[in-house]
Coordinates of C-alpha atoms in Angstrom, one line a residue:
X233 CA 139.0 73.9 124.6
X234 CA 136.9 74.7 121.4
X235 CA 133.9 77.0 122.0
X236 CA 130.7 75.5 121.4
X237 CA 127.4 75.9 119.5
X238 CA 124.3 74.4 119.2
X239 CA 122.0 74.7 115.7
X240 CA 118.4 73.8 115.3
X241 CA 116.8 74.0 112.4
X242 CA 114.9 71.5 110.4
X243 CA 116.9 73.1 106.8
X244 CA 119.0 70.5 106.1
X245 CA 120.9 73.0 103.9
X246 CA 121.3 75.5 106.9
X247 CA 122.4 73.1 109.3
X248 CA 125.4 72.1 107.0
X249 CA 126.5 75.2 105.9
X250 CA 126.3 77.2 109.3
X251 CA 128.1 73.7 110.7
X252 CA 130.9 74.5 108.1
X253 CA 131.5 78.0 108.6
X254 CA 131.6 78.0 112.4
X255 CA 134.0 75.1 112.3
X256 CA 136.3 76.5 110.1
X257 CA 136.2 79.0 113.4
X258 CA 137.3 76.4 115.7
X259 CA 133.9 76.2 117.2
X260 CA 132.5 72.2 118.5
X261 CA 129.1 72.8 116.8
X262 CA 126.5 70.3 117.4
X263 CA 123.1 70.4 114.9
X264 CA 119.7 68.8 115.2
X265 CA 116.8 69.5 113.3
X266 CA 114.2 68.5 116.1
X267 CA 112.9 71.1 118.9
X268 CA 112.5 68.6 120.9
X269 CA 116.0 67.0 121.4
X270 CA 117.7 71.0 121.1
X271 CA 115.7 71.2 124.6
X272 CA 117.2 68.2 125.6
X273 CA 120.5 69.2 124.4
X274 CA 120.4 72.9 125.9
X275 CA 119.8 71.3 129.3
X276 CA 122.0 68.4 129.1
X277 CA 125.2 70.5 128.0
X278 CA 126.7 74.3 128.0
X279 CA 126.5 75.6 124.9
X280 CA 128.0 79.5 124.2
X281 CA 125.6 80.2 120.7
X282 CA 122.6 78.6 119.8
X283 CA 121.0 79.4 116.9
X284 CA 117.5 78.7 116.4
X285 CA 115.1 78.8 113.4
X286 CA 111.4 80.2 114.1
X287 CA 109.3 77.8 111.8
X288 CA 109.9 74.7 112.8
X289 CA 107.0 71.5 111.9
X290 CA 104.4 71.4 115.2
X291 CA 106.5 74.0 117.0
X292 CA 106.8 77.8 117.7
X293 CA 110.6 78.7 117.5
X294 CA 109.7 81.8 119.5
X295 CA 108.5 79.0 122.3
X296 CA 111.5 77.7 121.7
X297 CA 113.8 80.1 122.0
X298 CA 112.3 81.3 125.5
X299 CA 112.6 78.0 126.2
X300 CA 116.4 78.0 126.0
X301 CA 116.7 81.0 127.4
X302 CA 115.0 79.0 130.9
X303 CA 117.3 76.0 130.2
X304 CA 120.7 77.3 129.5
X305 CA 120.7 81.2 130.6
X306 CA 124.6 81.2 129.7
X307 CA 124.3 80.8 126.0
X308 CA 123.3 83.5 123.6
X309 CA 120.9 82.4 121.7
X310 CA 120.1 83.9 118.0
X311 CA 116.9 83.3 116.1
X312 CA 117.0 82.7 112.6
X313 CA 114.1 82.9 110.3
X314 CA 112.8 83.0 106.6
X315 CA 110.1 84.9 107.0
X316 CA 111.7 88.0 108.6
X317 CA 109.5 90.8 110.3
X318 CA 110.1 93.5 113.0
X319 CA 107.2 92.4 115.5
X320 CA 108.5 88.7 115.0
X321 CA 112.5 90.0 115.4
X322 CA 111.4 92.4 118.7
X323 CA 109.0 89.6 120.1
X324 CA 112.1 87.1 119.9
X325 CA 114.4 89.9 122.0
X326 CA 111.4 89.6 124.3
X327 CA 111.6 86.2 125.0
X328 CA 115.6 86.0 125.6
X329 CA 116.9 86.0 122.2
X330 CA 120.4 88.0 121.8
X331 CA 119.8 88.8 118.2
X332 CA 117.4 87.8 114.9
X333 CA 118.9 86.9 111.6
X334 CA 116.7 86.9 108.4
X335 CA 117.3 84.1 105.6
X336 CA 118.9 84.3 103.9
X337 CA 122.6 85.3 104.8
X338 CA 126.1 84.8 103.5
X339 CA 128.9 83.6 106.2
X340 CA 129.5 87.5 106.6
X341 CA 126.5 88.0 107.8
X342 CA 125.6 85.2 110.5
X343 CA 129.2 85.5 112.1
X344 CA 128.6 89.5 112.3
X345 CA 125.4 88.3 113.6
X346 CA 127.0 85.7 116.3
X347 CA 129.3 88.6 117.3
X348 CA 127.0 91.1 118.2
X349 CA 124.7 88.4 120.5
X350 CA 127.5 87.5 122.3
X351 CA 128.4 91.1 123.1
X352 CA 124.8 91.6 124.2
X353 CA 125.0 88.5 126.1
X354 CA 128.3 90.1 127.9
X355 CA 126.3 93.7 128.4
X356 CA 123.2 92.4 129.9
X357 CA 124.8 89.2 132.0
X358 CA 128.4 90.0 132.8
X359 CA 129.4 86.6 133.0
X360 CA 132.2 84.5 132.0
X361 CA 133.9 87.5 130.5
X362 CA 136.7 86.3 130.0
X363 CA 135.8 83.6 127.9
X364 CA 133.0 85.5 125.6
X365 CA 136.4 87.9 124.9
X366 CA 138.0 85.0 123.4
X367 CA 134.7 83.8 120.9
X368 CA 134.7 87.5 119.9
X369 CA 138.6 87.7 119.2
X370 CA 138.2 84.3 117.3
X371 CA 136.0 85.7 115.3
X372 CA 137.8 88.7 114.4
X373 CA 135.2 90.3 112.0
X374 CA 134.2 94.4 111.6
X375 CA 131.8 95.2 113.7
X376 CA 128.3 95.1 112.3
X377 CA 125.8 97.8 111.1
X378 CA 122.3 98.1 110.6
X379 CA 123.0 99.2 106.7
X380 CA 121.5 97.4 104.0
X381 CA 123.3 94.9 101.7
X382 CA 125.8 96.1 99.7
X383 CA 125.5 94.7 95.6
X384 CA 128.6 92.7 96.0
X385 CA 126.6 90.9 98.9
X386 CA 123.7 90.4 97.3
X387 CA 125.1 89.1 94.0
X388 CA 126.9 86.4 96.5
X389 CA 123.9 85.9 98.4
X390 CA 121.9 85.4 94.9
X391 CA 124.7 82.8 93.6
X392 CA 125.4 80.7 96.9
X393 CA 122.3 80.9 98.5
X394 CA 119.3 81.6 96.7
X395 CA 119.9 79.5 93.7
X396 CA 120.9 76.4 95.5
X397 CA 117.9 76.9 98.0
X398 CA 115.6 77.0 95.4
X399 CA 116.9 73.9 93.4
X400 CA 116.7 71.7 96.5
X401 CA 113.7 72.3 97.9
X402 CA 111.0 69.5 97.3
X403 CA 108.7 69.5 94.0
X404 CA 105.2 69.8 95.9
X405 CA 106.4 72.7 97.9
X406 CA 107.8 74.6 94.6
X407 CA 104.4 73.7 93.1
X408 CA 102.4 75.4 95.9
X409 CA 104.4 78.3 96.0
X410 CA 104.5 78.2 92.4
X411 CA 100.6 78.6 92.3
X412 CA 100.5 81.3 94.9
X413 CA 102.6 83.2 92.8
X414 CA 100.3 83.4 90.1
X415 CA 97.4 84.1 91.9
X416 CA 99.3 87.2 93.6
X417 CA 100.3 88.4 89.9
X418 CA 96.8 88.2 89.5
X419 CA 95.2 90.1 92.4
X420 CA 97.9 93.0 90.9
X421 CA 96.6 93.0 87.6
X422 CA 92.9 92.9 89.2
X423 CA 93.5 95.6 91.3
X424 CA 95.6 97.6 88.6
X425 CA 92.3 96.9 86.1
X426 CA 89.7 97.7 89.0
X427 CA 91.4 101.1 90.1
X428 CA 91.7 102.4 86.1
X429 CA 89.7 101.4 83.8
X430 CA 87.5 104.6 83.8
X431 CA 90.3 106.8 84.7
X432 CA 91.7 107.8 81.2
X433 CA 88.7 110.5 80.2
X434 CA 89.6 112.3 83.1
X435 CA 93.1 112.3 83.9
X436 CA 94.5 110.7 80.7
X437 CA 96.7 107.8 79.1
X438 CA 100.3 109.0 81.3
X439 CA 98.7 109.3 85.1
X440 CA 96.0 106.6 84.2
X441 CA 99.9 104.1 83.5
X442 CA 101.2 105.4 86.8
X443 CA 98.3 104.9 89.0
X444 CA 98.0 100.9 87.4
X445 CA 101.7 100.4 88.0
X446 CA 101.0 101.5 91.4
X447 CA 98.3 99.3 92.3
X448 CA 99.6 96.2 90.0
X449 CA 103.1 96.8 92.5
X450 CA 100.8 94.9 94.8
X451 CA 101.5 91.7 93.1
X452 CA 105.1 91.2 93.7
X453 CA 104.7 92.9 97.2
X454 CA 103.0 89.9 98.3
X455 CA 105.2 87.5 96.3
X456 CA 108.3 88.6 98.1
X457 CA 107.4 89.5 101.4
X458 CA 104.8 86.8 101.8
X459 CA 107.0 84.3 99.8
X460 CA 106.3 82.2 96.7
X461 CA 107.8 81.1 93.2
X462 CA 107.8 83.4 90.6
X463 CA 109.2 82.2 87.1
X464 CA 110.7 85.5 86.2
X465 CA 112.2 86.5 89.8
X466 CA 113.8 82.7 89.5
X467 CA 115.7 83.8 86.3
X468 CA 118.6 85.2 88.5
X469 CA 119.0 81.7 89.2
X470 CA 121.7 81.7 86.3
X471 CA 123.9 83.3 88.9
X472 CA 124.3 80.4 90.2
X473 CA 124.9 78.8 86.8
X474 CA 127.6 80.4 86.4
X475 CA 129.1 80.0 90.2
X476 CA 128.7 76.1 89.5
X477 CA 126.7 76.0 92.2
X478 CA 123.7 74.4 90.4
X479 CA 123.5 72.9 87.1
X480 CA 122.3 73.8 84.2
X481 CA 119.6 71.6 84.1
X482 CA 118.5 71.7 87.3
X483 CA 117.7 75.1 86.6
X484 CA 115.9 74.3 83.2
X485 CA 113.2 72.0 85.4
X486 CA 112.8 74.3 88.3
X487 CA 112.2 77.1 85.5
X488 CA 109.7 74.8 83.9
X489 CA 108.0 73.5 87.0
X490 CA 107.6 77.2 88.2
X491 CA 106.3 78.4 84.9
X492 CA 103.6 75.6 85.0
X493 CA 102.6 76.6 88.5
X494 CA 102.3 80.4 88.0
X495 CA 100.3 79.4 84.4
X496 CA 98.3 77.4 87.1
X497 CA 97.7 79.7 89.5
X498 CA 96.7 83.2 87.1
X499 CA 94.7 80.8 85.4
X500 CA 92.8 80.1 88.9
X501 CA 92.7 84.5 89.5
X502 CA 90.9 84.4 85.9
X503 CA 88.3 82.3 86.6
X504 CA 87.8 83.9 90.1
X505 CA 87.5 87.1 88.5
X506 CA 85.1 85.7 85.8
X507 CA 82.4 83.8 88.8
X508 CA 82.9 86.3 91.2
X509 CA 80.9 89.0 88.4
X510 CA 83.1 91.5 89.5
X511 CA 83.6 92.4 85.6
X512 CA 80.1 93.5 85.8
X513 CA 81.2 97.1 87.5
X514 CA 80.1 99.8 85.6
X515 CA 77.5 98.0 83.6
X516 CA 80.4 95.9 82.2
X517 CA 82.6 98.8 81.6
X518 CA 85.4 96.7 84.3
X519 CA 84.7 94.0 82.4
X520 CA 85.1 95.8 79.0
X521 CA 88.2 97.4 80.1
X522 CA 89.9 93.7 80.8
X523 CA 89.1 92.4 77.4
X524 CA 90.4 95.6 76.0
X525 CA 93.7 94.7 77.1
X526 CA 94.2 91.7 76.2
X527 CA 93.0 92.4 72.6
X528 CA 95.8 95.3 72.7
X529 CA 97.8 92.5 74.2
X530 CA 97.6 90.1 71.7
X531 CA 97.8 92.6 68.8
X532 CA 101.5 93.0 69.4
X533 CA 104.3 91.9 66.9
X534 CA 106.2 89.5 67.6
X535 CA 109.4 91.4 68.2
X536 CA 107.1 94.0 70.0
X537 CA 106.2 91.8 72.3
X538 CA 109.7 89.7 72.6
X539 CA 111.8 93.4 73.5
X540 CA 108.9 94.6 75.6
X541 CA 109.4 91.3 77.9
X542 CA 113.3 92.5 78.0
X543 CA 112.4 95.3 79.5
X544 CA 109.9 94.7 81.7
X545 CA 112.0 91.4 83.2
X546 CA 115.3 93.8 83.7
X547 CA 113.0 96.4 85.8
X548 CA 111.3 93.1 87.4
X549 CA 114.4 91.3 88.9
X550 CA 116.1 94.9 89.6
X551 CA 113.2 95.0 91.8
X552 CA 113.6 91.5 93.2
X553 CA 117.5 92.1 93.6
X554 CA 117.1 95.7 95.7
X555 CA 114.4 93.7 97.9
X556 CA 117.3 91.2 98.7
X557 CA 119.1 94.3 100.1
X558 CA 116.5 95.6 102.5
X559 CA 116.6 94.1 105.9
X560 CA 112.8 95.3 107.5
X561 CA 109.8 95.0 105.3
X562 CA 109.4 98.7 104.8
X563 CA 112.6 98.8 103.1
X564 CA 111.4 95.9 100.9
X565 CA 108.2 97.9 99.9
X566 CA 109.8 100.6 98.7
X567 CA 112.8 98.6 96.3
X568 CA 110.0 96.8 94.7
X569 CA 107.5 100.1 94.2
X570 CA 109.3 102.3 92.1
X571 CA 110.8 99.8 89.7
X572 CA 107.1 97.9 89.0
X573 CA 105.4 100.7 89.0
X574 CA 107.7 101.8 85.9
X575 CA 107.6 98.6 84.0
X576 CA 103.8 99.1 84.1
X577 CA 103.7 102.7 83.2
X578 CA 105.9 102.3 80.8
X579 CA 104.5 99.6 79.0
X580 CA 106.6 96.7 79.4
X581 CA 104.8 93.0 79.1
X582 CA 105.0 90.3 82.0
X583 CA 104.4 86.7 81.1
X584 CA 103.3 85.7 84.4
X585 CA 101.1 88.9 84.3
X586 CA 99.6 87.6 81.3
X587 CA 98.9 84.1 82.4
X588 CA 96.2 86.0 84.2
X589 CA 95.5 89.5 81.7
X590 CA 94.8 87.5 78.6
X591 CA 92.9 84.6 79.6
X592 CA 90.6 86.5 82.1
X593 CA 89.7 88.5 79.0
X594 CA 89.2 85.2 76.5
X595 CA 86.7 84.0 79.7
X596 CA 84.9 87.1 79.1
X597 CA 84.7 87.3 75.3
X598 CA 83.5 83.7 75.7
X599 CA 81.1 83.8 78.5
X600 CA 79.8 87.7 78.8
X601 CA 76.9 88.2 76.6
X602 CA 77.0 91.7 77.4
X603 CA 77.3 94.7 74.8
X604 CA 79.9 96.8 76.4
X605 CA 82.1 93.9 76.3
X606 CA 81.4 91.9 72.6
X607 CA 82.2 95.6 71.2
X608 CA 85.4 95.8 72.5
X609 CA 86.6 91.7 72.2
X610 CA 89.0 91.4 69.2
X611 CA 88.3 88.6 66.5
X612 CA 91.9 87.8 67.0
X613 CA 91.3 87.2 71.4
X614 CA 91.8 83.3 71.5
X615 CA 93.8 80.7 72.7
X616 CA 96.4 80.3 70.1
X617 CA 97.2 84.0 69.3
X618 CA 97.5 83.9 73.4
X619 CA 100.7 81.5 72.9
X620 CA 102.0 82.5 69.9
X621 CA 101.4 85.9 69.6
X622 CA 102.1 86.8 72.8
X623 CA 103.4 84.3 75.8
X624 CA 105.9 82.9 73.8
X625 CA 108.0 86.2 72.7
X626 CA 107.1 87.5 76.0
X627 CA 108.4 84.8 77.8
X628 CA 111.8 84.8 75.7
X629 CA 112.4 88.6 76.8
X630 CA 111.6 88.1 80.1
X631 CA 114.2 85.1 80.3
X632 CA 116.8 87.7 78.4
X633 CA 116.0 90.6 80.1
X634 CA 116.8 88.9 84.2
X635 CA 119.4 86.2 83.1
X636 CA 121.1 88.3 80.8
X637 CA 120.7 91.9 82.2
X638 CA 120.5 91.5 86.0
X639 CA 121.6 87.6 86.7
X640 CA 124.7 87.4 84.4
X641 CA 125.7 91.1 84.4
X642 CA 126.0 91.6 87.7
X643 CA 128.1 88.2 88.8
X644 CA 130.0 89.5 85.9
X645 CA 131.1 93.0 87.7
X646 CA 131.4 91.1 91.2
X647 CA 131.6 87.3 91.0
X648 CA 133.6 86.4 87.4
X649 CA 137.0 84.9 88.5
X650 CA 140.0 87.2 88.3
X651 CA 142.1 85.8 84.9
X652 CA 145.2 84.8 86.4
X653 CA 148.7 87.1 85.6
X654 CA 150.6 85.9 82.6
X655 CA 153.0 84.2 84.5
X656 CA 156.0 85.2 82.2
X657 CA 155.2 88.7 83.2
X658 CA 154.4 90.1 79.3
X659 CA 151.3 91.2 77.9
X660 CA 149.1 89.2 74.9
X661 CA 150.7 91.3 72.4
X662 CA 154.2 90.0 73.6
X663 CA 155.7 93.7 74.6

């Protein structure tokens, strides 16, 4: 008799794929994406695994899952969830959950994962040994670690996962979270503005870099952990590309429907930045410090500007691509840290960054009547030079820089296709 498992989860895309793997495993897996009826379901039937997602529409998946635990105290349950944390993964443990997966995962990981709940399941029940020893020898994986992803896993994770996920997920939603993206590239630059503009007289030009790197870190920090859509992060999406899990143009219209959100949303940090007066600190000297960099911004060559966004868009997915491999938040901090704060210091330019830089300082050369900040505002601080002097080449590098450097190099080294053995045994050169 085939072991069985029950999946809740109101992803359509995770109910089909975890119903794929675990059948190729011989399990009877039965999926619903309502709460309510996995109750119903739990109660009605014996189930060995159920997997159940925390955010669920008008329901607590922690509620949930103690729920289970009440209703069918045989299975081992496992909490899945896409908006990982360790007070959320020990409060689940709390409530009767075996073990907590984070979203995303590759079949690897969620079969490692389904292992290790069973054998909890076994430690802290003892029952029905006998038949928990026959789910884990079907299985028949290595047994699991707390070690971060290895590269190989996250370029698969990036290319089956990721990609796809981000493709099918509906147009408002991508829009929202394309906005919030913005606005959090935003409160990095105004934090990374606020913290240095009077800092060079004292401790110079190099320090003065690292300590705005530091603070403008803040911005993908909270795109990341606290999730949204960021045009330059989704550039790894030509992993996918090349996998043939998505199409080309299905990548083209979630790249442009993300770019208009994140113009959207810096535009929105701008204004807030211009109403809220804040630019007033220092007698204007805050506010003179913002318009001084997007003069400097918009002064840039166009090939200065194009290599620049290569640059900064390799350090920036690098970044995005070692947060995929930390498992606890902490871990996530740190991977995105060290490369943003580089990209800054060093120089580098980020178009979503200067959806918010360059127009918060136009705002100000247009609306400040104050001295400290006219002296400092360019002639050549407008609209146009904004576009074509600066977001377009910017842009371009950015797309070159994580498609090219990150995306496509590194499902080159660990996804390409073996070429298959000339099957006449000789070389090209005929020897």
């Amino acid at each position: 008799m085939p072991q069985s498992m029950l999946i809740i989860d109101d992803d359509e895309i995770v109910l089909s794929s975890c119903r794929k793997i675990f059948s190729s495993e011989g399990f009877h897996v039965v999926i619903t994406s309502s709460p309510e009826e996995g109750l119903k379901l739990a109660s009605n039937s014996a189930y060995d695994v159920i997997l159940c997602d925390w955010k669920m529409p008008g329901f607590d998946g922690l509620d949930v899952v103690e729920e289970l635990n009440r209703r069918s105290p045989e299975s081992a349950v496992v909490m899945i969830s896409g908006y990982p944390s360790v007070g959320r993964a020990t409060e689940a443990m709390k409530r009767g959950a075996m073990d907590y997966m984070p979203k995303p995962f590759t079949p690897e990981e969620i079969m490692d994962t389904v292992k290790r709940a069973v054998q909890r399941k076994m430690t802290e029940e003892k029952k029905a040994l006998g038949r928990f020893e026959k789910i884990i020898g079907s299985l028949q994986f290595p047994v699991p670690g707390n070690e971060d992803k290895a590269p190989k896993t996250i370029a698969e994770t990036v290319a089956s996962t990721i990609g796809v996920g981000k493709v099918t997920s509906p147009w408002v939603t991508v829009m929202i979270l394309g906005m919030l993206a913005g606005a959090y590239i935003g409160f990095g630059g105004l934090l990374s503005t606020s913290v240095t503009f009077d800092m060079p007289g004292f401790f110079g030009i190099g320090f003065t870099r690292i300590m705005a790197g530091s603070a403008f870190s803040l911005g993908l920090m909270l795109v990341v952990i606290a999730g949204a859509e960021l045009f330059t992060g989704n550039n790894l999406m030509v992993s996918s590309v090349l996998s043939h899990e998505i199409t080309v143009s299905n990548m083209l219209k979630r790249w442009g429907l993300v770019y208009l959100a994140n113009f959207v949303g810096s535009i929105v940090l701008a204004l807030l930045f211009y109403f809220s007066g804040l630019w007033k600190t220092g007698d204007g000297a805050l506010g003179a410090a913002a318009v001084g960099i997007a003069s400097k911004k918009v002064a840039l060559g166009f090939n200065e500007a194009l290599f620049r966004g290569v640059g900064c868009n390799w350090l920036v997915c690098l970044a995005v691509w070692m947060a995929l491999a930390a498992r606890q938040t902490i871990g996530k901090i740190f991977a995105i840290f060290f490369p943003i704060m580089g990209f800054v210091a060093i120089g580098f330019e980020h178009c979503v960054a200067n959806m918010y830089f360059i127009p918060a300082g136009i705002f100000l050369k247009t609306w400040a009547n104050l001295p400290a900040i006219q002296n400092v505002a360019a002639d050549s601080l407008n609209w146009i030079t904004f576009f074509w002097k600066n977001l377009i080449p910017v842009t371009i590098g950015n797309i070159i820089g994580g498609a090219v450097f990150v995306g496509m190099s590194y499902w080159g080294a660990y996804l390409k296709p073996a070429r298959p053995a000339n099957p006449d045994g000789k070389n090209r050169q005929g020897n």
